[in-house]
PDB file of C-alpha atoms in Angstrom:
ATOM      1  CA  MET A  29      16.477  -2.608 -28.640  1.00  0.00           C
ATOM      2  CA  GLU A  30      17.956  -2.061 -25.215  1.00  0.00           C
ATOM      3  CA  GLU A  31      16.034  -3.745 -22.461  1.00  0.00           C
ATOM      4  CA  THR A  32      15.443  -1.590 -19.405  1.00  0.00           C
ATOM      5  CA  GLY A  33      15.452  -3.192 -15.969  1.00  0.00           C
ATOM      6  CA  PRO A  34      12.885  -2.577 -13.267  1.00  0.00           C
ATOM      7  CA  ASP A  35      12.567   0.993 -11.945  1.00  0.00           C
ATOM      8  CA  PRO A  36      14.894   1.336  -8.901  1.00  0.00           C
ATOM      9  CA  LEU A  37      12.201   3.379  -7.144  1.00  0.00           C
ATOM     10  CA  GLN A  38       9.716   0.535  -7.539  1.00  0.00           C
ATOM     11  CA  LEU A  39      12.253  -1.945  -6.189  1.00  0.00           C
ATOM     12  CA  ALA A  40      12.938   0.304  -3.184  1.00  0.00           C
ATOM     13  CA  LEU A  41       9.194   0.716  -2.588  1.00  0.00           C
ATOM     14  CA  ALA A  42       8.693  -3.039  -2.829  1.00  0.00           C
ATOM     15  CA  ALA A  43      11.464  -3.503  -0.255  1.00  0.00           C
ATOM     16  CA  GLY A  44       9.647  -1.113   2.126  1.00  0.00           C
ATOM     17  CA  ASP A  45      12.338   1.590   2.108  1.00  0.00           C
ATOM     18  CA  PRO A  46      10.757   4.632   3.871  1.00  0.00           C
ATOM     19  CA  HIS A  47      12.888   7.071   1.844  1.00  0.00           C
ATOM     20  CA  ALA A  48      11.440   5.627  -1.384  1.00  0.00           C
ATOM     21  CA  PHE A  49       7.972   6.663  -0.232  1.00  0.00           C
ATOM     22  CA  GLU A  50       9.223  10.237   0.211  1.00  0.00           C
ATOM     23  CA  VAL A  51      10.574  10.144  -3.347  1.00  0.00           C
ATOM     24  CA  LEU A  52       7.216   8.747  -4.503  1.00  0.00           C
ATOM     25  CA  TYR A  53       5.425  11.651  -2.818  1.00  0.00           C
ATOM     26  CA  ASP A  54       7.800  14.187  -4.360  1.00  0.00           C
ATOM     27  CA  ARG A  55       7.250  12.676  -7.779  1.00  0.00           C
ATOM     28  CA  PHE A  56       3.496  12.148  -7.686  1.00  0.00           C
ATOM     29  CA  GLY A  57       2.003  13.652  -4.512  1.00  0.00           C
ATOM     30  CA  VAL A  58       0.956  17.064  -5.829  1.00  0.00           C
ATOM     31  CA  ARG A  59      -0.314  15.700  -9.159  1.00  0.00           C
ATOM     32  CA  LEU A  60      -2.350  13.054  -7.346  1.00  0.00           C
ATOM     33  CA  TYR A  61      -3.703  15.711  -4.995  1.00  0.00           C
ATOM     34  CA  ARG A  62      -4.750  18.000  -7.842  1.00  0.00           C
ATOM     35  CA  ALA A  63      -6.411  15.147  -9.689  1.00  0.00           C
ATOM     36  CA  ALA A  64      -8.215  14.122  -6.488  1.00  0.00           C
ATOM     37  CA  LEU A  65      -9.275  17.724  -5.929  1.00  0.00           C
ATOM     38  CA  GLY A  66     -10.633  17.884  -9.461  1.00  0.00           C
ATOM     39  CA  MET A  67     -12.638  14.711  -8.842  1.00  0.00           C
ATOM     40  CA  LEU A  68     -13.823  15.406  -5.291  1.00  0.00           C
ATOM     41  CA  GLY A  69     -13.896  19.209  -5.214  1.00  0.00           C
ATOM     42  CA  ARG A  70     -12.880  19.616  -1.556  1.00  0.00           C
ATOM     43  CA  ALA A  71      -9.320  20.047  -0.326  1.00  0.00           C
ATOM     44  CA  GLU A  72      -9.692  17.877   2.785  1.00  0.00           C
ATOM     45  CA  ASP A  73     -11.345  15.078   0.788  1.00  0.00           C
ATOM     46  CA  ALA A  74      -8.553  15.255  -1.788  1.00  0.00           C
ATOM     47  CA  GLU A  75      -5.952  14.937   0.977  1.00  0.00           C
ATOM     48  CA  ASP A  76      -7.842  11.951   2.435  1.00  0.00           C
ATOM     49  CA  ALA A  77      -7.816  10.287  -0.989  1.00  0.00           C
ATOM     50  CA  VAL A  78      -4.062  10.831  -1.491  1.00  0.00           C
ATOM     51  CA  GLN A  79      -3.395   9.540   2.026  1.00  0.00           C
ATOM     52  CA  ASP A  80      -5.475   6.445   1.143  1.00  0.00           C
ATOM     53  CA  VAL A  81      -3.390   5.948  -2.013  1.00  0.00           C
ATOM     54  CA  PHE A  82      -0.170   5.882   0.015  1.00  0.00           C
ATOM     55  CA  THR A  83      -1.716   3.517   2.566  1.00  0.00           C
ATOM     56  CA  ALA A  84      -2.768   1.199  -0.267  1.00  0.00           C
ATOM     57  CA  VAL A  85       0.686   1.383  -1.872  1.00  0.00           C
ATOM     58  CA  VAL A  86       2.402   0.483   1.419  1.00  0.00           C
ATOM     59  CA  ARG A  87       0.021  -2.445   1.875  1.00  0.00           C
ATOM     60  CA  SER A  88       0.504  -3.834  -1.632  1.00  0.00           C
ATOM     61  CA  ARG A  89       4.162  -2.814  -2.029  1.00  0.00           C
ATOM     62  CA  ALA A  90       5.363  -6.373  -2.640  1.00  0.00           C
ATOM     63  CA  SER A  91       3.638  -6.379  -6.034  1.00  0.00           C
ATOM     64  CA  LEU A  92       5.200  -3.056  -7.116  1.00  0.00           C
ATOM     65  CA  ALA A  93       8.422  -4.578  -8.460  1.00  0.00           C
ATOM     66  CA  GLY A  94       6.452  -6.217 -11.253  1.00  0.00           C
ATOM     67  CA  VAL A  95       4.413  -3.143 -12.222  1.00  0.00           C
ATOM     68  CA  GLU A  96       5.277  -1.913 -15.702  1.00  0.00           C
ATOM     69  CA  ASP A  97       4.280   1.743 -15.316  1.00  0.00           C
ATOM     70  CA  LEU A  98       3.809   3.260 -11.874  1.00  0.00           C
ATOM     71  CA  THR A  99       1.698   6.217 -13.073  1.00  0.00           C
ATOM     72  CA  PRO A 100      -1.451   4.314 -14.146  1.00  0.00           C
ATOM     73  CA  TYR A 101      -1.020   2.036 -11.113  1.00  0.00           C
ATOM     74  CA  LEU A 102      -1.209   5.056  -8.795  1.00  0.00           C
ATOM     75  CA  TYR A 103      -4.179   6.585 -10.602  1.00  0.00           C
ATOM     76  CA  VAL A 104      -6.088   3.309 -10.424  1.00  0.00           C
ATOM     77  CA  ALA A 105      -5.446   3.438  -6.667  1.00  0.00           C
ATOM     78  CA  LEU A 106      -6.511   7.090  -6.648  1.00  0.00           C
ATOM     79  CA  ARG A 107      -9.796   6.329  -8.412  1.00  0.00           C
ATOM     80  CA  ARG A 108     -10.544   3.660  -5.803  1.00  0.00           C
ATOM     81  CA  ALA A 109      -9.609   6.051  -3.012  1.00  0.00           C
ATOM     82  CA  VAL A 110     -11.790   8.787  -4.477  1.00  0.00           C
ATOM     83  CA  GLY A 111     -14.701   6.331  -4.569  1.00  0.00           C
ATOM     84  CA  ARG A 112     -14.067   5.353  -0.944  1.00  0.00           C
ATOM     85  CA  VAL A 113     -13.820   8.964   0.226  1.00  0.00           C
ATOM     86  CA  ALA A 114     -16.959   9.902  -1.696  1.00  0.00           C
ATOM     87  CA  ARG A 115     -18.835   7.002  -0.107  1.00  0.00           C
ATOM     88  CA  ARG A 116     -17.392   7.794   3.312  1.00  0.00           C
ATOM     89  CA  GLN A 117     -18.570  11.360   3.072  1.00  0.00           C
ATOM     90  CA  ARG A 118     -21.949  10.145   1.692  1.00  0.00           C
ATOM     91  CA  ARG A 119     -21.547  12.579  -1.120  1.00  0.00           C
ATOM     92  CA  GLN A 120     -21.423  12.354  -4.897  1.00  0.00           C
ATOM     93  CA  PRO A 121     -17.876  13.112  -6.073  1.00  0.00           C
ATOM     94  CA  ALA A 122     -18.059  16.827  -6.712  1.00  0.00           C
ATOM     95  CA  SER A 123     -21.175  16.666  -8.810  1.00  0.00           C
ATOM     96  CA  SER A 124     -22.287  20.086  -7.684  1.00  0.00           C
ATOM     97  CA  THR A 125     -20.801  23.325  -8.872  1.00  0.00           C
ATOM     98  CA  GLU A 126     -20.628  24.335  -5.210  1.00  0.00           C
ATOM     99  CA  ALA A 127     -18.117  21.609  -4.469  1.00  0.00           C
ATOM    100  CA  ALA A 128     -15.906  22.576  -7.360  1.00  0.00           C
ATOM    101  CA  ALA A 129     -16.064  26.194  -6.325  1.00  0.00           C
ATOM    102  CA  SER A 130     -14.975  25.317  -2.799  1.00  0.00           C
ATOM    103  CA  ALA A 131     -11.581  24.316  -4.215  1.00  0.00           C
ATOM    104  CA  VAL A 132     -11.021  27.991  -4.997  1.00  0.00           C
ATOM    105  CA  ASP A 133     -10.425  30.471  -2.218  1.00  0.00           C
ATOM    106  CA  PRO A 134     -13.403  32.839  -2.480  1.00  0.00           C
ATOM    107  CA  SER A 135     -11.715  35.559  -0.463  1.00  0.00           C
ATOM    108  CA  GLU A 136      -8.986  35.894  -3.024  1.00  0.00           C
ATOM    109  CA  ASN A 137      -9.426  38.858  -5.347  1.00  0.00           C
ATOM    110  CA  ARG A 138      -8.346  37.443  -8.649  1.00  0.00           C
ATOM    111  CA  GLY A 139      -9.632  40.017 -11.169  1.00  0.00           C
ATOM    112  CA  THR A 140     -10.996  39.136 -14.610  1.00  0.00           C
ATOM    113  CA  ALA A 141      -8.626  36.221 -15.157  1.00  0.00           C
ATOM    114  CA  GLY A 142      -9.559  34.939 -11.692  1.00  0.00           C
ATOM    115  CA  CYS A 143     -13.263  35.074 -12.573  1.00  0.00           C
ATOM    116  CA  ARG A 144     -12.584  33.071 -15.719  1.00  0.00           C
ATOM    117  CA  ASP A 145     -10.584  30.496 -13.701  1.00  0.00           C
ATOM    118  CA  GLU A 146     -13.433  30.235 -11.213  1.00  0.00           C
ATOM    119  CA  ARG A 147     -15.893  29.677 -14.057  1.00  0.00           C
ATOM    120  CA  LEU A 148     -13.587  27.020 -15.489  1.00  0.00           C
ATOM    121  CA  ASP A 149     -13.491  25.193 -12.146  1.00  0.00           C
ATOM    122  CA  ARG A 150     -17.269  25.437 -11.788  1.00  0.00           C
ATOM    123  CA  ALA A 151     -17.837  24.156 -15.304  1.00  0.00           C
ATOM    124  CA  LEU A 152     -15.383  21.320 -14.674  1.00  0.00           C
ATOM    125  CA  GLY A 153     -17.291  20.422 -11.517  1.00  0.00           C
ATOM    126  CA  ALA A 154     -20.521  20.328 -13.500  1.00  0.00           C
ATOM    127  CA  LEU A 155     -19.199  17.745 -15.983  1.00  0.00           C
ATOM    128  CA  PRO A 156     -20.377  14.130 -15.618  1.00  0.00           C
ATOM    129  CA  VAL A 157     -17.925  12.082 -13.519  1.00  0.00           C
ATOM    130  CA  LYS A 158     -16.617  10.000 -16.450  1.00  0.00           C
ATOM    131  CA  GLN A 159     -15.790  13.083 -18.487  1.00  0.00           C
ATOM    132  CA  ARG A 160     -14.433  15.061 -15.568  1.00  0.00           C
ATOM    133  CA  GLU A 161     -12.000  12.339 -14.531  1.00  0.00           C
ATOM    134  CA  VAL A 162     -10.513  12.185 -18.048  1.00  0.00           C
ATOM    135  CA  VAL A 163      -9.975  15.961 -18.093  1.00  0.00           C
ATOM    136  CA  VAL A 164      -8.583  15.930 -14.569  1.00  0.00           C
ATOM    137  CA  MET A 165      -6.190  13.050 -15.312  1.00  0.00           C
ATOM    138  CA  LYS A 166      -4.974  14.735 -18.506  1.00  0.00           C
ATOM    139  CA  ILE A 167      -4.676  18.321 -17.253  1.00  0.00           C
ATOM    140  CA  ASP A 168      -4.025  18.001 -13.507  1.00  0.00           C
ATOM    141  CA  GLY A 169      -2.517  14.514 -13.428  1.00  0.00           C
ATOM    142  CA  GLU A 170      -0.485  15.096 -16.619  1.00  0.00           C
ATOM    143  CA  LEU A 171      -1.181  11.554 -17.863  1.00  0.00           C
ATOM    144  CA  THR A 172      -0.860  10.515 -21.505  1.00  0.00           C
ATOM    145  CA  PHE A 173      -3.890   9.043 -23.304  1.00  0.00           C
ATOM    146  CA  ALA A 174      -2.190   5.634 -23.168  1.00  0.00           C
ATOM    147  CA  GLN A 175      -1.897   5.947 -19.371  1.00  0.00           C
ATOM    148  CA  ILE A 176      -5.484   7.212 -19.017  1.00  0.00           C
ATOM    149  CA  GLY A 177      -6.569   4.259 -21.145  1.00  0.00           C
ATOM    150  CA  GLN A 178      -4.785   1.895 -18.766  1.00  0.00           C
ATOM    151  CA  VAL A 179      -6.434   3.511 -15.744  1.00  0.00           C
ATOM    152  CA  LEU A 180      -9.922   3.377 -17.258  1.00  0.00           C
ATOM    153  CA  ASN A 181      -9.349   0.052 -19.003  1.00  0.00           C
ATOM    154  CA  VAL A 182     -10.131   1.518 -22.430  1.00  0.00           C
ATOM    155  CA  SER A 183      -7.994   2.071 -25.523  1.00  0.00           C
ATOM    156  CA  PRO A 184      -5.905   5.263 -25.812  1.00  0.00           C
ATOM    157  CA  ASN A 185      -8.145   6.366 -28.696  1.00  0.00           C
ATOM    158  CA  THR A 186     -11.272   5.959 -26.567  1.00  0.00           C
ATOM    159  CA  ALA A 187      -9.602   7.974 -23.809  1.00  0.00           C
ATOM    160  CA  ALA A 188      -8.689  10.694 -26.325  1.00  0.00           C
ATOM    161  CA  SER A 189     -12.225  10.775 -27.750  1.00  0.00           C
ATOM    162  CA  ARG A 190     -13.712  10.975 -24.282  1.00  0.00           C
ATOM    163  CA  TYR A 191     -11.358  13.855 -23.501  1.00  0.00           C
ATOM    164  CA  ARG A 192     -12.286  15.753 -26.648  1.00  0.00           C
ATOM    165  CA  TYR A 193     -15.975  15.230 -25.977  1.00  0.00           C
ATOM    166  CA  ALA A 194     -15.503  16.447 -22.383  1.00  0.00           C
ATOM    167  CA  LEU A 195     -13.724  19.596 -23.566  1.00  0.00           C
ATOM    168  CA  GLY A 196     -16.556  20.242 -26.019  1.00  0.00           C
ATOM    169  CA  LYS A 197     -19.086  19.900 -23.192  1.00  0.00           C
ATOM    170  CA  LEU A 198     -16.976  22.182 -21.016  1.00  0.00           C
ATOM    171  CA  LYS A 199     -16.928  24.812 -23.755  1.00  0.00           C
ATOM    172  CA  THR A 200     -20.724  24.641 -24.008  1.00  0.00           C
ATOM    173  CA  LEU A 201     -21.059  24.982 -20.221  1.00  0.00           C
ATOM    174  CA  LEU A 202     -18.825  28.040 -20.250  1.00  0.00           C
ATOM    175  CA  GLN A 203     -20.940  29.651 -22.965  1.00  0.00           C
ATOM    176  CA  GLU A 204     -24.199  29.157 -21.021  1.00  0.00           C
TER     177      GLU A 204
ATOM    178  CA  MET B   8      -8.523  14.151 -37.687  1.00  0.00           C
ATOM    179  CA  GLU B   9      -6.597  11.918 -35.251  1.00  0.00           C
ATOM    180  CA  PRO B  10      -8.419  11.229 -31.962  1.00  0.00           C
ATOM    181  CA  THR B  11      -5.583  12.959 -30.112  1.00  0.00           C
ATOM    182  CA  GLU B  12      -5.846  16.130 -32.228  1.00  0.00           C
ATOM    183  CA  LEU B  13      -8.058  18.932 -31.021  1.00  0.00           C
ATOM    184  CA  PRO B  14      -9.827  21.681 -32.938  1.00  0.00           C
ATOM    185  CA  ALA B  15      -8.292  25.130 -32.351  1.00  0.00           C
ATOM    186  CA  GLU B  16     -10.977  26.360 -29.898  1.00  0.00           C
ATOM    187  CA  LEU B  17     -10.651  23.220 -27.756  1.00  0.00           C
ATOM    188  CA  GLU B  18      -6.869  23.544 -27.830  1.00  0.00           C
ATOM    189  CA  ARG B  19      -7.260  27.072 -26.438  1.00  0.00           C
ATOM    190  CA  LEU B  20      -9.561  25.762 -23.724  1.00  0.00           C
ATOM    191  CA  GLU B  21      -7.054  23.026 -22.887  1.00  0.00           C
ATOM    192  CA  LEU B  22      -4.313  25.644 -22.561  1.00  0.00           C
ATOM    193  CA  GLU B  23      -6.559  27.775 -20.358  1.00  0.00           C
ATOM    194  CA  LEU B  24      -7.297  24.772 -18.118  1.00  0.00           C
ATOM    195  CA  SER B  25      -3.646  23.881 -17.756  1.00  0.00           C
ATOM    196  CA  ARG B  26      -2.721  27.498 -16.963  1.00  0.00           C
ATOM    197  CA  ARG B  27      -5.423  28.082 -14.364  1.00  0.00           C
ATOM    198  CA  PRO B  28      -4.090  28.276 -10.814  1.00  0.00           C
ATOM    199  CA  ARG B  29      -4.318  24.872  -9.207  1.00  0.00           C
ATOM    200  CA  PRO B  30      -3.900  24.845  -5.452  1.00  0.00           C
ATOM    201  CA  GLY B  31      -1.532  22.356  -3.868  1.00  0.00           C
ATOM    202  CA  PRO B  32      -2.127  20.393  -0.662  1.00  0.00           C
ATOM    203  CA  SER B  33      -2.035  22.142   2.714  1.00  0.00           C
ATOM    204  CA  ASP B  34       1.211  22.905   4.558  1.00  0.00           C
ATOM    205  CA  GLY B  35       2.565  19.869   6.316  1.00  0.00           C
ATOM    206  CA  PHE B  36       0.591  17.410   4.207  1.00  0.00           C
ATOM    207  CA  ARG B  37       3.764  15.822   2.838  1.00  0.00           C
ATOM    208  CA  GLU B  38       5.073  15.333   6.387  1.00  0.00           C
ATOM    209  CA  ARG B  39       1.751  13.788   7.459  1.00  0.00           C
ATOM    210  CA  VAL B  40       1.806  11.321   4.550  1.00  0.00           C
ATOM    211  CA  VAL B  41       5.450  10.404   5.153  1.00  0.00           C
ATOM    212  CA  ALA B  42       4.853  10.000   8.917  1.00  0.00           C
ATOM    213  CA  SER B  43       1.843   7.759   8.374  1.00  0.00           C
ATOM    214  CA  VAL B  44       3.812   5.629   5.875  1.00  0.00           C
ATOM    215  CA  ASP B  45       6.595   5.291   8.493  1.00  0.00           C
ATOM    216  CA  VAL B  46       4.113   4.232  11.169  1.00  0.00           C
ATOM    217  CA  GLN B  47       2.508   1.696   8.833  1.00  0.00           C
ATOM    218  CA  LEU B  48       5.865   0.223   7.784  1.00  0.00           C
ATOM    219  CA  ARG B  49       7.069   0.012  11.395  1.00  0.00           C
ATOM    220  CA  ARG B  50       3.825  -1.613  12.555  1.00  0.00           C
ATOM    221  CA  GLU B  51       4.012  -4.169   9.760  1.00  0.00           C
ATOM    222  CA  SER B  52       7.635  -5.029  10.530  1.00  0.00           C
ATOM    223  CA  GLN B  53       6.774  -5.407  14.245  1.00  0.00           C
ATOM    224  CA  GLN B  54       3.855  -7.651  13.350  1.00  0.00           C
ATOM    225  CA  SER B  55       6.075  -9.795  11.148  1.00  0.00           C
ATOM    226  CA  GLY B  56       8.648  -9.930  14.005  1.00  0.00           C
ATOM    227  CA  TRP B  57       6.008 -11.215  16.430  1.00  0.00           C
ATOM    228  CA  GLY B  58       4.868 -13.660  13.776  1.00  0.00           C
ATOM    229  CA  TRP B  59       8.392 -15.095  13.709  1.00  0.00           C
ATOM    230  CA  VAL B  60       8.411 -15.388  17.523  1.00  0.00           C
ATOM    231  CA  ALA B  61       5.006 -17.112  17.447  1.00  0.00           C
ATOM    232  CA  ALA B  62       6.209 -19.549  14.780  1.00  0.00           C
ATOM    233  CA  LEU B  63       9.333 -20.318  16.832  1.00  0.00           C
ATOM    234  CA  ALA B  64       7.248 -20.874  19.983  1.00  0.00           C
ATOM    235  CA  ALA B  65       4.893 -23.178  18.076  1.00  0.00           C
ATOM    236  CA  GLY B  66       7.928 -25.098  16.782  1.00  0.00           C
ATOM    237  CA  VAL B  67       9.324 -25.502  20.308  1.00  0.00           C
ATOM    238  CA  VAL B  68       5.974 -26.756  21.652  1.00  0.00           C
ATOM    239  CA  LEU B  69       5.696 -29.226  18.756  1.00  0.00           C
ATOM    240  CA  TRP B  70       9.263 -30.457  19.344  1.00  0.00           C
ATOM    241  CA  MET B  71       8.553 -30.938  23.082  1.00  0.00           C
ATOM    242  CA  ASN B  72       5.380 -32.835  22.273  1.00  0.00           C
ATOM    243  CA  LEU B  73       7.091 -35.134  19.783  1.00  0.00           C
ATOM    244  CA  SER B  74      10.060 -35.828  22.031  1.00  0.00           C
ATOM    245  CA  MET B  75       7.739 -36.561  24.962  1.00  0.00           C
ATOM    246  CA  SER B  76       5.792 -39.013  22.809  1.00  0.00           C
ATOM    247  CA  ALA B  77       9.024 -40.592  21.562  1.00  0.00           C
ATOM    248  CA  THR B  78      10.343 -40.877  25.129  1.00  0.00           C
ATOM    249  CA  LEU B  79       7.162 -42.533  26.333  1.00  0.00           C
ATOM    250  CA  ALA B  80       7.175 -44.928  23.385  1.00  0.00           C
ATOM    251  CA  THR B  81      10.838 -45.947  23.862  1.00  0.00           C
ATOM    252  CA  ASP B  82      11.815 -48.997  25.927  1.00  0.00           C
ATOM    253  CA  PHE B  83      14.949 -48.015  27.838  1.00  0.00           C
ATOM    254  CA  GLY B  84      15.298 -51.478  29.354  1.00  0.00           C
ATOM    255  CA  LEU B  85      14.889 -50.137  32.868  1.00  0.00           C
ATOM    256  CA  GLU B  86      12.337 -52.767  33.924  1.00  0.00           C
ATOM    257  CA  ASP B  87      15.046 -54.649  35.849  1.00  0.00           C
ATOM    258  CA  ALA B  88      15.818 -51.598  37.909  1.00  0.00           C
ATOM    259  CA  SER B  89      12.546 -51.861  39.709  1.00  0.00           C
ATOM    260  CA  PRO B  90      12.300 -50.000  43.052  1.00  0.00           C
ATOM    261  CA  GLY B  91      11.963 -53.291  44.892  1.00  0.00           C
ATOM    262  CA  ARG B  92      15.457 -54.574  43.919  1.00  0.00           C
ATOM    263  CA  PRO B  93      18.388 -53.980  46.275  1.00  0.00           C
ATOM    264  CA  ILE B  94      20.827 -51.347  45.033  1.00  0.00           C
ATOM    265  CA  GLU B  95      23.839 -53.575  45.796  1.00  0.00           C
ATOM    266  CA  GLU B  96      22.467 -56.362  43.571  1.00  0.00           C
ATOM    267  CA  LEU B  97      21.948 -53.902  40.730  1.00  0.00           C
ATOM    268  CA  ALA B  98      25.465 -52.469  41.225  1.00  0.00           C
ATOM    269  CA  ALA B  99      26.944 -55.949  41.037  1.00  0.00           C
ATOM    270  CA  GLU B 100      25.048 -56.597  37.805  1.00  0.00           C
ATOM    271  CA  ILE B 101      26.401 -53.345  36.368  1.00  0.00           C
ATOM    272  CA  ARG B 102      29.940 -54.317  37.316  1.00  0.00           C
ATOM    273  CA  THR B 103      29.603 -57.610  35.420  1.00  0.00           C
ATOM    274  CA  VAL B 104      28.719 -55.634  32.271  1.00  0.00           C
ATOM    275  CA  LEU B 105      31.276 -52.868  32.931  1.00  0.00           C
ATOM    276  CA  PRO B 106      34.091 -54.392  34.981  1.00  0.00           C
ATOM    277  CA  GLU B 107      36.354 -51.354  34.387  1.00  0.00           C
ATOM    278  CA  ILE B 108      34.287 -49.097  36.684  1.00  0.00           C
ATOM    279  CA  THR B 109      34.810 -48.932  40.439  1.00  0.00           C
ATOM    280  CA  GLU B 110      32.348 -50.216  42.981  1.00  0.00           C
ATOM    281  CA  GLU B 111      31.368 -46.652  43.972  1.00  0.00           C
ATOM    282  CA  GLU B 112      30.700 -45.751  40.353  1.00  0.00           C
ATOM    283  CA  ALA B 113      28.614 -48.889  39.873  1.00  0.00           C
ATOM    284  CA  LEU B 114      26.646 -47.957  42.996  1.00  0.00           C
ATOM    285  CA  LEU B 115      25.995 -44.434  41.648  1.00  0.00           C
ATOM    286  CA  HIS B 116      24.838 -45.846  38.304  1.00  0.00           C
ATOM    287  CA  ALA B 117      22.564 -48.277  40.119  1.00  0.00           C
ATOM    288  CA  ILE B 118      20.983 -45.443  42.154  1.00  0.00           C
ATOM    289  CA  SER B 119      20.474 -43.365  38.944  1.00  0.00           C
ATOM    290  CA  ALA B 120      18.977 -46.325  37.087  1.00  0.00           C
ATOM    291  CA  GLN B 121      16.528 -47.000  39.869  1.00  0.00           C
ATOM    292  CA  ALA B 122      15.575 -43.313  40.066  1.00  0.00           C
ATOM    293  CA  ALA B 123      14.975 -43.343  36.280  1.00  0.00           C
ATOM    294  CA  ALA B 124      12.921 -46.515  36.616  1.00  0.00           C
ATOM    295  CA  ASP B 125      10.615 -44.610  38.983  1.00  0.00           C
ATOM    296  CA  LEU B 126       9.933 -42.079  36.208  1.00  0.00           C
ATOM    297  CA  VAL B 127       8.911 -44.707  33.638  1.00  0.00           C
ATOM    298  CA  PRO B 128       5.130 -45.231  33.762  1.00  0.00           C
TER     299      PRO B 128
END
């Protein structure tokens, strides 16, 4: 089996190359933002969390060269940042349906499909944190179950089960 | 059923979730993140630069301290060149050790040796 060397992006990040951080943003920024939005429910809080992730990555960049997979590494940092932002704002991370709804522009006339999307976001916001973060990481963060497992420190099967259970709960919430 | 497999109705829900419009960050957010990374990197490199200067300064102070101690602890044999001795006598003594130098040179060396003797505590 061919052995792959360290990711050049990780090496450039570890060396403190500013351009590498732009590449990192282009590769992960929007996905991290959407995942943060799904967890926190408010656009400005999500941006704060992503900003915190980049600050943390700059600070601990020396260790990046040895990281096996950058994706779970960044989502672990995102979870910490989400926790910090939630504490800073003295608010539960998007536990209310109101918070989830605030992620959607209410002035936008989105028709029947738009109503359904709004209901989906509200239902997602009403899920318990542990279930919501699995859904958000899978759908908005586009992580595999193996990567989610690494982030949550559980096996890929546990992550998959938690995801399925969360979708089941979401379906029930949408039927209510 | 494998844990990663979903029943049909949950698969539909998953598809619906992934197709729902998901807003991106605000305009200029990328630039803000990149700018703040730049500032952080620059600040850190400046701090490490000052750290190097501080280490160098500490090294210089240590070197001065050690050489001062070594100087004070070294016997340069200047006791004979005490301020009370006549310069001419000292010059003559120097000429006996170094006969190849002129009288003027011996006199200059004698003056320097006596000046150095004044510095020795």
